[in-house]
Coordinates of C-alpha atoms and ligand atoms in Angstrom, one line a residue:
X1 CA -223.4 -20.6 122.2
X2 CA -225.6 -19.4 125.1
X3 CA -226.6 -21.6 128.0
X4 CA -228.9 -21.0 131.0
X5 CA -227.5 -22.6 134.1
X6 CA -229.5 -22.8 137.4
X7 CA -227.2 -22.5 140.4
X8 CA -228.5 -23.9 143.7
X9 CA -225.6 -23.6 146.3
X10 CA -227.7 -24.9 149.2
X11 CA -226.2 -25.2 152.7
X12 CA -223.0 -25.8 154.7
X13 CA -220.1 -26.1 152.3
X14 CA -222.5 -26.1 149.3
X15 CA -222.1 -22.4 148.6
X16 CA -218.3 -22.5 149.0
X17 CA -217.7 -25.4 146.6
X18 CA -220.3 -24.1 144.2
X19 CA -218.7 -20.7 144.0
X20 CA -215.5 -22.4 142.8
X21 CA -217.4 -24.5 140.2
X22 CA -218.9 -21.2 139.0
X23 CA -215.4 -19.7 138.6
X24 CA -214.5 -22.7 136.5
X25 CA -217.6 -22.3 134.4
X26 CA -216.6 -18.7 133.7
X27 CA -213.1 -19.8 132.7
X28 CA -214.5 -22.4 130.3
X29 CA -216.8 -19.7 128.9
X30 CA -213.8 -17.4 128.2
X31 CA -211.8 -20.3 126.7
X32 CA -214.4 -21.6 124.3
X33 CA -216.4 -18.3 123.7
X34 CA -219.6 -19.6 125.3
X35 CA -222.0 -17.5 127.3
X36 CA -223.2 -19.1 130.5
X37 CA -226.1 -17.2 132.0
X38 CA -226.3 -18.0 135.7
X39 CA -229.7 -18.1 137.6
X40 CA -229.4 -18.4 141.4
X41 CA -232.1 -20.4 143.3
X42 CA -232.7 -21.7 146.8
X43 CA -233.0 -25.3 147.9
X44 CA -232.6 -27.1 151.3
X45 CA -232.2 -25.4 154.6
X46 CA -231.6 -21.9 153.2
X47 CA -234.9 -22.2 151.3
X48 CA -236.7 -23.3 154.5
X49 CA -235.3 -20.2 156.2
X50 CA -236.2 -17.8 153.3
X51 CA -239.5 -19.3 152.0
X52 CA -240.7 -21.9 154.6
X53 CA -240.1 -25.0 152.4
X54 CA -237.1 -27.0 151.1
X55 CA -238.1 -26.7 147.5
X56 CA -239.9 -23.5 146.6
X57 CA -242.0 -23.7 143.4
X58 CA -240.0 -20.8 142.0
X59 CA -236.8 -22.9 142.2
X60 CA -238.4 -25.9 140.4
X61 CA -239.8 -23.6 137.7
X62 CA -236.4 -21.9 137.3
X63 CA -234.7 -25.3 136.9
X64 CA -237.2 -26.4 134.2
X65 CA -236.4 -23.4 132.1
X66 CA -232.6 -23.9 132.2
X67 CA -230.3 -26.2 130.3
X68 CA -228.7 -27.7 133.4
X69 CA -228.7 -27.4 137.2
X70 CA -225.6 -27.1 139.4
X71 CA -226.3 -28.0 143.0
X72 CA -224.1 -27.7 146.1
X73 CA -225.3 -29.7 149.1
X74 CA -228.3 -29.4 151.5
X75 CA -228.9 -29.9 155.2
X76 CA -227.3 -29.2 158.6
X77 CA -228.0 -29.5 162.3
X78 CA -230.1 -26.4 162.3
X79 CA -232.9 -28.2 160.4
X80 CA -232.4 -31.7 161.9
X81 CA -235.5 -31.6 164.2
X82 CA -237.9 -30.7 161.4
X83 CA -240.4 -33.4 160.2
X84 CA -239.3 -35.6 157.2
X85 CA -241.2 -33.8 154.4
X86 CA -240.0 -30.4 155.6
X87 CA -236.3 -31.3 156.0
X88 CA -233.7 -30.0 153.6
X89 CA -233.2 -33.4 152.0
X90 CA -236.9 -33.4 150.9
X91 CA -235.8 -30.6 148.6
X92 CA -233.4 -33.0 146.8
X93 CA -236.0 -35.7 146.4
X94 CA -238.5 -33.1 145.2
X95 CA -236.2 -31.7 142.6
X96 CA -235.3 -35.1 141.2
X97 CA -239.0 -36.1 141.0
X98 CA -240.0 -32.6 139.7
X99 CA -237.5 -32.8 136.8
X100 CA -238.3 -36.5 136.2
X101 CA -234.7 -37.5 136.6
X102 CA -234.6 -41.3 136.5
X103 CA -230.9 -42.0 135.9
X104 CA -228.1 -41.4 138.4
X105 CA -224.5 -41.4 137.1
X106 CA -221.7 -41.7 139.6
X107 CA -218.1 -42.0 138.4
X108 CA -215.5 -43.5 140.7
X109 CA -212.0 -42.5 139.6
X110 CA -208.7 -43.2 141.3
X111 CA -206.3 -40.5 140.2
X112 CA -202.6 -41.4 140.0
X113 CA -201.7 -38.8 142.5
X114 CA -204.2 -40.0 145.1
X115 CA -203.6 -43.8 144.9
X116 CA -202.5 -43.9 148.5
X117 CA -206.0 -42.7 149.6
X118 CA -207.6 -45.9 148.3
X119 CA -208.1 -48.6 150.9
X120 CA -207.3 -51.2 148.1
X121 CA -203.8 -52.7 147.7
X122 CA -201.4 -51.0 145.3
X123 CA -201.2 -53.9 143.0
X124 CA -205.0 -54.0 142.6
X125 CA -205.2 -50.4 141.5
X126 CA -201.9 -50.0 139.7
X127 CA -203.5 -49.3 136.3
X128 CA -205.9 -46.8 137.8
X129 CA -209.7 -47.0 138.0
X130 CA -212.3 -45.2 136.0
X131 CA -215.8 -46.6 136.6
X132 CA -219.2 -45.1 135.9
X133 CA -222.1 -46.5 137.9
X134 CA -225.4 -45.9 136.1
X135 CA -228.2 -46.4 138.6
X136 CA -232.0 -46.5 137.9
X137 CA -233.4 -43.9 140.3
X138 CA -237.2 -43.9 140.3
X139 CA -238.3 -47.6 140.2
X140 CA -237.6 -50.9 141.8
X141 CA -238.1 -51.9 145.4
X142 CA -237.7 -48.5 146.9
X143 CA -240.9 -47.4 145.1
X144 CA -242.7 -50.8 144.7
X145 CA -245.8 -52.1 146.5
X146 CA -244.9 -52.5 150.2
X147 CA -246.8 -53.2 153.4
X148 CA -247.3 -55.2 156.7
X149 CA -249.1 -58.5 157.0
X150 CA -251.0 -58.9 160.2
X151 CA -253.0 -62.1 160.4
X152 CA -254.5 -63.8 163.4
X153 CA -252.2 -66.5 164.7
X154 CA -249.4 -65.6 162.3
X155 CA -246.1 -63.9 163.2
X156 CA -246.0 -60.2 162.0
X157 CA -244.5 -59.9 158.5
X158 CA -243.7 -57.2 156.0
X159 CA -243.0 -57.1 152.2
X160 CA -241.4 -54.9 149.6
X161 CA -241.8 -55.5 145.9
X162 CA -239.2 -55.2 143.1
X163 CA -241.1 -54.2 140.0
X164 CA -239.7 -53.0 136.7
X165 CA -241.5 -52.3 133.4
X166 CA -239.7 -53.1 130.2
X167 CA -239.9 -49.4 129.4
X168 CA -238.2 -48.4 132.6
X169 CA -235.3 -50.8 131.9
X170 CA -235.1 -49.6 128.3
X171 CA -234.6 -46.0 129.2
X172 CA -232.0 -46.5 131.8
X173 CA -230.2 -49.0 129.6
X174 CA -230.0 -46.4 126.8
X175 CA -228.5 -43.9 129.2
X176 CA -225.8 -46.5 130.1
X177 CA -225.0 -47.3 126.5
X178 CA -224.9 -43.6 125.4
X179 CA -222.5 -42.9 128.3
X180 CA -220.4 -45.9 127.3
X181 CA -220.1 -44.5 123.8
X182 CA -218.4 -41.5 125.4
X183 CA -216.0 -43.7 127.4
X184 CA -214.4 -47.1 126.8
X185 CA -217.5 -48.7 125.3
X186 CA -218.0 -51.5 127.8
X187 CA -221.2 -52.0 129.8
X188 CA -221.6 -54.5 132.6
X189 CA -225.2 -55.0 133.5
X190 CA -225.6 -56.1 137.1
X191 CA -228.7 -58.1 138.2
X192 CA -229.7 -61.2 140.1
X193 CA -231.3 -63.1 137.1
X194 CA -230.5 -66.5 138.6
X195 CA -233.2 -65.7 141.3
X196 CA -235.3 -62.7 140.5
X197 CA -237.9 -62.6 137.7
X198 CA -237.6 -58.8 137.5
X199 CA -233.9 -59.3 136.8
X200 CA -234.7 -61.8 134.0
X201 CA -236.8 -59.1 132.3
X202 CA -234.0 -56.6 133.0
X203 CA -231.5 -58.8 131.2
X204 CA -233.8 -59.5 128.2
X205 CA -234.4 -55.8 127.7
X206 CA -230.7 -54.8 128.1
X207 CA -229.7 -57.5 125.5
X208 CA -232.3 -56.0 123.1
X209 CA -231.2 -52.4 123.6
X210 CA -227.5 -53.5 123.1
X211 CA -228.3 -54.3 119.5
X212 CA -228.7 -50.6 118.9
X213 CA -225.1 -50.1 120.1
X214 CA -223.0 -52.7 118.2
X215 CA -219.8 -50.8 119.1
X216 CA -220.4 -51.3 122.8
X217 CA -219.4 -54.6 124.5
X218 CA -222.0 -55.9 126.9
X219 CA -221.6 -58.5 129.7
X220 CA -223.8 -59.5 132.6
X221 CA -222.8 -60.1 136.2
X222 CA -224.8 -61.2 139.3
X223 CA -224.8 -58.5 141.9
X224 CA -223.0 -60.6 144.6
X225 CA -220.2 -61.3 142.1
X226 CA -220.1 -57.6 141.1
X227 CA -219.7 -56.6 144.8
X228 CA -216.7 -58.9 145.0
X229 CA -215.2 -57.9 141.7
X230 CA -215.3 -54.2 142.6
X231 CA -212.7 -54.9 145.4
X232 CA -210.9 -57.8 143.7
X233 CA -210.4 -56.3 140.2
X234 CA -212.1 -52.9 139.8
X235 CA -210.1 -52.1 136.6
X236 CA -212.2 -54.5 134.6
X237 CA -215.2 -52.2 134.8
X238 CA -216.1 -49.3 132.5
X239 CA -219.9 -48.6 132.8
X240 CA -221.9 -50.5 135.4
X241 CA -225.7 -50.5 134.6
X242 CA -228.0 -51.5 137.4
X243 CA -231.3 -51.1 139.3
X244 CA -232.1 -48.7 142.0
X245 CA -231.3 -50.9 145.0
X246 CA -228.3 -52.6 143.6
X247 CA -227.0 -49.3 142.4
X248 CA -227.5 -47.7 145.8
X249 CA -225.2 -50.2 147.3
X250 CA -222.7 -50.6 144.5
X251 CA -222.2 -46.9 143.9
X252 CA -221.3 -46.4 147.5
X253 CA -218.9 -49.3 147.3
X254 CA -217.3 -47.9 144.2
X255 CA -217.0 -44.5 145.8
X256 CA -215.3 -45.9 148.8
X257 CA -212.6 -47.7 146.9
X258 CA -211.4 -44.2 145.7
X259 CA -211.0 -43.2 149.3
X260 CA -211.9 -39.5 148.8
X261 CA -215.5 -38.3 149.2
X262 CA -214.5 -34.7 148.3
X263 CA -213.5 -35.8 144.8
X264 CA -216.7 -37.5 143.6
X265 CA -219.2 -35.9 141.3
X266 CA -222.7 -37.1 140.2
X267 CA -225.3 -36.4 137.5
X268 CA -229.0 -37.2 137.5
X269 CA -230.6 -37.3 134.1
X270 CA -234.0 -37.6 132.6
X271 CA -235.2 -38.3 129.0
X272 CA -234.2 -34.9 127.7
X273 CA -230.9 -33.0 128.0
X274 CA -231.7 -31.3 131.3
X275 CA -229.7 -32.7 134.2
X276 CA -228.9 -32.1 137.8
X277 CA -225.2 -32.1 138.8
X278 CA -224.0 -32.3 142.3
X279 CA -221.1 -33.6 144.5
X280 CA -221.9 -36.9 146.2
X281 CA -220.8 -35.4 149.6
X282 CA -223.2 -33.7 151.9
X283 CA -223.1 -30.2 153.4
X284 CA -220.3 -31.1 155.9
X285 CA -221.3 -28.6 158.6
X286 CA -218.2 -29.4 160.6
X287 CA -216.0 -27.6 158.1
X288 CA -218.4 -25.1 156.6
X289 CA -217.3 -21.5 156.3
X290 CA -213.6 -22.3 157.0
X291 CA -212.3 -22.5 153.4
X292 CA -211.4 -26.1 154.1
X293 CA -213.8 -28.0 151.8
X294 CA -212.5 -29.7 148.7
X295 CA -214.2 -28.1 145.7
X296 CA -213.1 -30.8 143.2
X297 CA -216.3 -32.9 143.5
X298 CA -218.3 -29.8 142.6
X299 CA -215.9 -28.9 139.8
X300 CA -216.0 -32.4 138.3
X301 CA -219.8 -32.2 138.6
X302 CA -219.6 -29.2 136.3
X303 CA -217.4 -31.3 134.0
X304 CA -220.2 -33.9 133.9
X305 CA -222.7 -31.2 133.0
X306 CA -220.5 -30.2 130.0
X307 CA -220.5 -33.8 128.8
X308 CA -224.1 -34.9 129.5
X309 CA -226.3 -31.8 129.2
X310 CA -224.4 -29.3 127.1
X311 CA -222.5 -31.7 124.8
X312 CA -219.3 -29.8 125.3
X313 CA -217.1 -32.8 125.5
X314 CA -213.9 -30.8 124.9
X315 CA -214.7 -28.6 127.9
X316 CA -215.4 -31.7 130.0
X317 CA -212.1 -33.2 129.1
X318 CA -210.3 -29.9 129.8
X319 CA -211.8 -29.7 133.3
X320 CA -210.8 -33.3 134.1
X321 CA -207.3 -32.7 132.8
X322 CA -206.9 -29.4 134.8
X323 CA -207.9 -31.2 138.0
X324 CA -205.5 -34.0 137.3
X325 CA -202.6 -31.6 136.6
X326 CA -203.2 -29.6 139.8
X327 CA -203.2 -32.9 141.8
X328 CA -200.1 -34.1 140.0
X329 CA -198.3 -30.8 141.0
X330 CA -198.9 -31.8 144.6
X331 CA -201.7 -29.5 145.7
X332 CA -204.2 -30.9 148.2
X333 CA -207.1 -29.8 150.3
X334 CA -207.1 -31.2 153.9
X335 CA -209.3 -34.2 153.2
X336 CA -206.8 -35.6 150.6
X337 CA -203.7 -34.3 152.2
X338 CA -200.6 -36.6 152.3
X339 CA -197.0 -36.2 153.4
X340 CA -195.0 -33.8 151.3
X341 CA -198.0 -32.4 149.5
X342 CA -199.0 -28.7 149.4
X343 CA -202.0 -27.8 151.6
X344 CA -204.5 -25.4 149.9
X345 CA -207.9 -24.1 150.9
X346 CA -211.1 -24.2 148.9
X347 CA -210.6 -20.9 147.1
X348 CA -206.9 -21.6 146.3
X349 CA -207.8 -25.0 144.9
X350 CA -210.4 -23.5 142.7
X351 CA -208.0 -20.7 141.5
X352 CA -205.3 -23.3 140.7
X353 CA -207.7 -25.4 138.6
X354 CA -209.0 -22.2 136.8
X355 CA -205.5 -21.1 136.0
X356 CA -204.7 -24.6 134.6
X357 CA -207.8 -24.3 132.3
X358 CA -206.5 -21.0 131.0
X359 CA -203.1 -22.5 130.4
X360 CA -203.8 -25.9 128.7
X361 CA -205.9 -27.2 125.9
Ligands
LIG401 P1 -225.1 -36.2 154.3 O1 -226.0 -37.1 155.2 O2 -225.7 -34.9 153.9 O3 -224.5 -37.0 153.2 P2 -222.9 -36.6 156.1 O4 -222.5 -35.8 157.3 O5 -223.3 -38.0 156.2 O6 -224.0 -35.8 155.3 P3 -221.0 -35.4 154.5 O7 -221.6 -34.1 154.7 O8 -220.7 -35.8 153.1 O9 -221.7 -36.6 155.1 O10 -219.6 -35.3 155.2 C1 -219.0 -36.3 156.0 C2 -217.6 -35.8 156.3 O11 -216.7 -35.9 155.2 C3 -217.7 -34.4 156.7 O12 -217.8 -34.2 158.1 C4 -216.4 -33.7 156.2 O13 -215.4 -33.7 157.2 C5 -216.0 -34.7 155.1 N1 -216.3 -34.0 153.8 C6 -217.4 -34.2 153.0 N2 -217.3 -33.4 151.9 C7 -216.1 -32.8 151.9 C8 -215.4 -32.0 151.1 N3 -215.9 -31.5 149.9 N4 -214.2 -31.5 151.4 C9 -213.6 -31.9 152.6 N5 -214.2 -32.8 153.5 C10 -215.4 -33.2 153.2

């Protein structure tokens, strides 16, 4: 099969880690006989320098024509003094809106070899952790009606509104159930239905959508309890389905229990197959250009692309296994280094994972 992939390396360590993900893409192509046609585009600070704006129209058009988008990271001190809508990060918001991506998927996995990096006690993570947080990305309080109330004789006040339509809940719920079908078939829907009317609607809709997925087990959890359970017994979770604001908080909490930001990928999806895949880390200007960055988050983002946009589940599994094997053999970049392990740079880590892909499967 032939696939068109937009590649937007961005700034800082973005180009370095993306280059390694591209090498893995080529290795997967050779292994399975697929043709991946790469289309380079600019986003973030490098786009500001070249075109005067963080998301040039040509980049968005390019992405719309492709099957999937692989993104590195954006931003850096060079552009920090620019106004908000001209900053590199505005490119990210723009591309998510422009491609109508309403679902954000963030796995939090603790690999056997990296258990010591987790801030959680060994007995809590002894069976490993593999959670996928599915967060609604374009609705809820962050985008609801908001304002300031200034009335004579009254203290100043402000409000933000959490609004969800049944349709918005339905489409994100479907993403979560579809993802669960590719995993352990358990969905935990997180809300605050004991207090919030929007959560009660959320729950009703999720229950209704669950009927279309009889093989998936659904349970509900209040967000305060979910925050506790994530550190008390994270192994109980498979897919966590939640709103924009709760997801913002819980996905960061889930990431931190893995203890390794350089390992964590993400996917943003819309109603079609087109998706945007990027590491959750930023451009890390402090280590840019030094061959120190961990490319695994970018490589695992590519793995997610295989699964969610291209439906190449076998290739996705192969990428995940190759990463795991290289870690099991004791290779580490600086951010995940531990005593007795073998220190590698960005390029060597990419090469090792590529070789592993050639070897196994
Ligand atoms: P942003 O606001 O764009 O997320 P940030 O500075 O808050 O940026 P990151 O850019 O993610 O956060 O980096 C935080 C620190 O984590 C960096 O300074 C870097 O040392 C480390 N780091 C991030 N990503 C990686 C990586 N892939 N490999 C190694 N270290 C990393």
